[in-house]
Amino acid sequence: MKLNINAYQRMRIPFALALFMMLSACQSIWDTSPEFGSTINDAVKDQLVNPNAPVGNKKVTTGLDGGSAKGAVDNYQKSFEVRVPTSSGTYPAGAAMGTSSGAR
């Protein structure tokens, strides 16, 4: 007697075994300890200067007015500009070329 097994029936057993192995690797319950992640939380807290900063602060922080804030931002952006040397020379103003002053 010859068994007539088609390709679908031949693949069922390996597929079922592979599926069982994959599902057995999944953990159904994750029981974390109460200290899970405490190392990171402690590192963040250690970087704070005053962790209780807003508590007891009676001084209201209002920030800058509009003109001062715009001036600060403009000065910050100007600090990245490349300055082109002037046509009078390559030395900045106040720099003198030659020997230092003094008696010989």
CSV table of C-alpha atoms in Angstrom, one decimal:
chain,number,residue,atom,x,y,z
A,1,MET,CA,0.0,0.0,0.0
A,2,LYS,CA,1.4,3.4,-1.1
A,3,LEU,CA,0.7,6.6,0.9
A,4,ASN,CA,-0.4,9.5,-1.1
A,5,ILE,CA,0.9,12.6,0.8
A,6,ASN,CA,0.7,15.9,-1.0
A,7,ALA,CA,2.9,18.9,-0.3
A,8,TYR,CA,0.4,20.6,2.0
A,9,GLN,CA,0.3,17.6,4.3
A,10,ARG,CA,4.1,17.3,4.3
A,11,MET,CA,4.5,20.9,5.4
A,12,ARG,CA,2.0,20.8,8.2
A,13,ILE,CA,4.2,19.0,10.7
A,14,PRO,CA,7.4,21.1,10.3
A,15,PHE,CA,5.2,24.3,10.3
A,16,ALA,CA,3.5,23.2,13.5
A,17,LEU,CA,6.8,22.4,15.1
A,18,ALA,CA,8.3,25.8,14.1
A,19,LEU,CA,5.2,27.6,15.3
A,20,PHE,CA,5.3,25.7,18.6
A,21,MET,CA,9.0,26.6,19.1
A,22,MET,CA,8.4,30.3,18.3
A,23,LEU,CA,5.4,30.5,20.7
A,24,SER,CA,7.3,28.7,23.4
A,25,ALA,CA,9.9,31.5,23.3
A,26,CYS,CA,7.3,34.2,24.1
A,27,GLN,CA,6.9,34.9,27.8
A,28,SER,CA,3.3,35.3,28.8
A,29,ILE,CA,3.9,37.0,32.1
A,30,TRP,CA,6.5,39.8,32.7
A,31,ASP,CA,6.9,40.2,36.4
A,32,THR,CA,9.1,43.2,36.9
A,33,SER,CA,10.7,44.0,40.2
A,34,PRO,CA,9.7,47.3,42.0
A,35,GLU,CA,13.3,48.6,41.3
A,36,PHE,CA,13.1,48.0,37.5
A,37,GLY,CA,14.5,51.1,35.9
A,38,SER,CA,15.7,52.7,39.1
A,39,THR,CA,19.2,53.0,37.8
A,40,ILE,CA,18.1,55.4,35.0
A,41,ASN,CA,15.8,57.3,37.3
A,42,ASP,CA,18.6,57.8,39.8
A,43,ALA,CA,21.0,58.9,37.1
A,44,VAL,CA,18.5,61.6,36.0
A,45,LYS,CA,17.9,62.7,39.5
A,46,ASP,CA,21.6,63.0,40.2
A,47,GLN,CA,22.0,65.4,37.3
A,48,LEU,CA,19.6,67.9,38.8
A,49,VAL,CA,21.0,70.8,40.8
A,50,ASN,CA,17.9,71.2,43.0
A,51,PRO,CA,15.3,68.5,42.5
A,52,ASN,CA,12.8,70.4,44.6
A,53,ALA,CA,13.3,73.7,42.8
A,54,PRO,CA,9.7,74.9,42.4
A,55,VAL,CA,8.8,74.1,46.0
A,56,GLY,CA,9.1,77.1,48.2
A,57,ASN,CA,10.0,79.5,45.4
A,58,LYS,CA,8.2,82.7,46.1
A,59,LYS,CA,9.9,84.7,43.3
A,60,VAL,CA,7.9,84.7,40.1
A,61,THR,CA,9.9,84.0,37.0
A,62,THR,CA,8.5,86.2,34.2
A,63,GLY,CA,11.3,85.9,31.6
A,64,LEU,CA,12.5,88.5,29.2
A,65,ASP,CA,10.5,91.2,27.6
A,66,GLY,CA,10.1,91.0,23.8
A,67,GLY,CA,12.8,93.4,22.8
A,68,SER,CA,15.4,91.9,25.1
A,69,ALA,CA,14.6,88.4,23.9
A,70,LYS,CA,14.9,89.4,20.3
A,71,GLY,CA,18.2,91.2,20.9
A,72,ALA,CA,19.6,88.1,22.6
A,73,VAL,CA,18.5,85.8,19.7
A,74,ASP,CA,19.9,88.3,17.1
A,75,ASN,CA,23.3,88.5,18.9
A,76,TYR,CA,23.4,84.7,19.1
A,77,GLN,CA,22.7,84.3,15.4
A,78,LYS,CA,25.3,87.0,14.6
A,79,SER,CA,27.9,85.1,16.5
A,80,PHE,CA,28.0,82.5,13.7
A,81,GLU,CA,28.6,84.9,10.9
A,82,VAL,CA,32.1,84.9,9.3
A,83,ARG,CA,33.7,88.3,9.3
A,84,VAL,CA,35.5,89.5,6.2
A,85,PRO,CA,38.8,91.3,6.7
A,86,THR,CA,38.7,95.0,6.0
A,87,SER,CA,40.7,96.6,3.1
A,88,SER,CA,43.0,98.5,5.5
A,89,GLY,CA,44.9,95.3,6.3
A,90,THR,CA,44.7,91.9,7.9
A,91,TYR,CA,45.3,93.1,11.4
A,92,PRO,CA,42.4,93.9,13.6
A,93,ALA,CA,41.9,97.4,15.0
A,94,GLY,CA,44.4,98.2,17.8
A,95,ALA,CA,47.0,95.7,16.7
A,96,ALA,CA,50.3,97.2,15.7
A,97,MET,CA,52.8,95.7,13.3
A,98,GLY,CA,56.5,96.0,14.3
A,99,THR,CA,58.5,95.7,17.4
A,100,SER,CA,57.2,96.2,20.9
A,101,SER,CA,57.7,99.6,22.5
A,102,GLY,CA,60.6,99.8,24.9
A,103,ALA,CA,64.0,101.1,25.4
A,104,ARG,CA,66.9,99.8,23.3
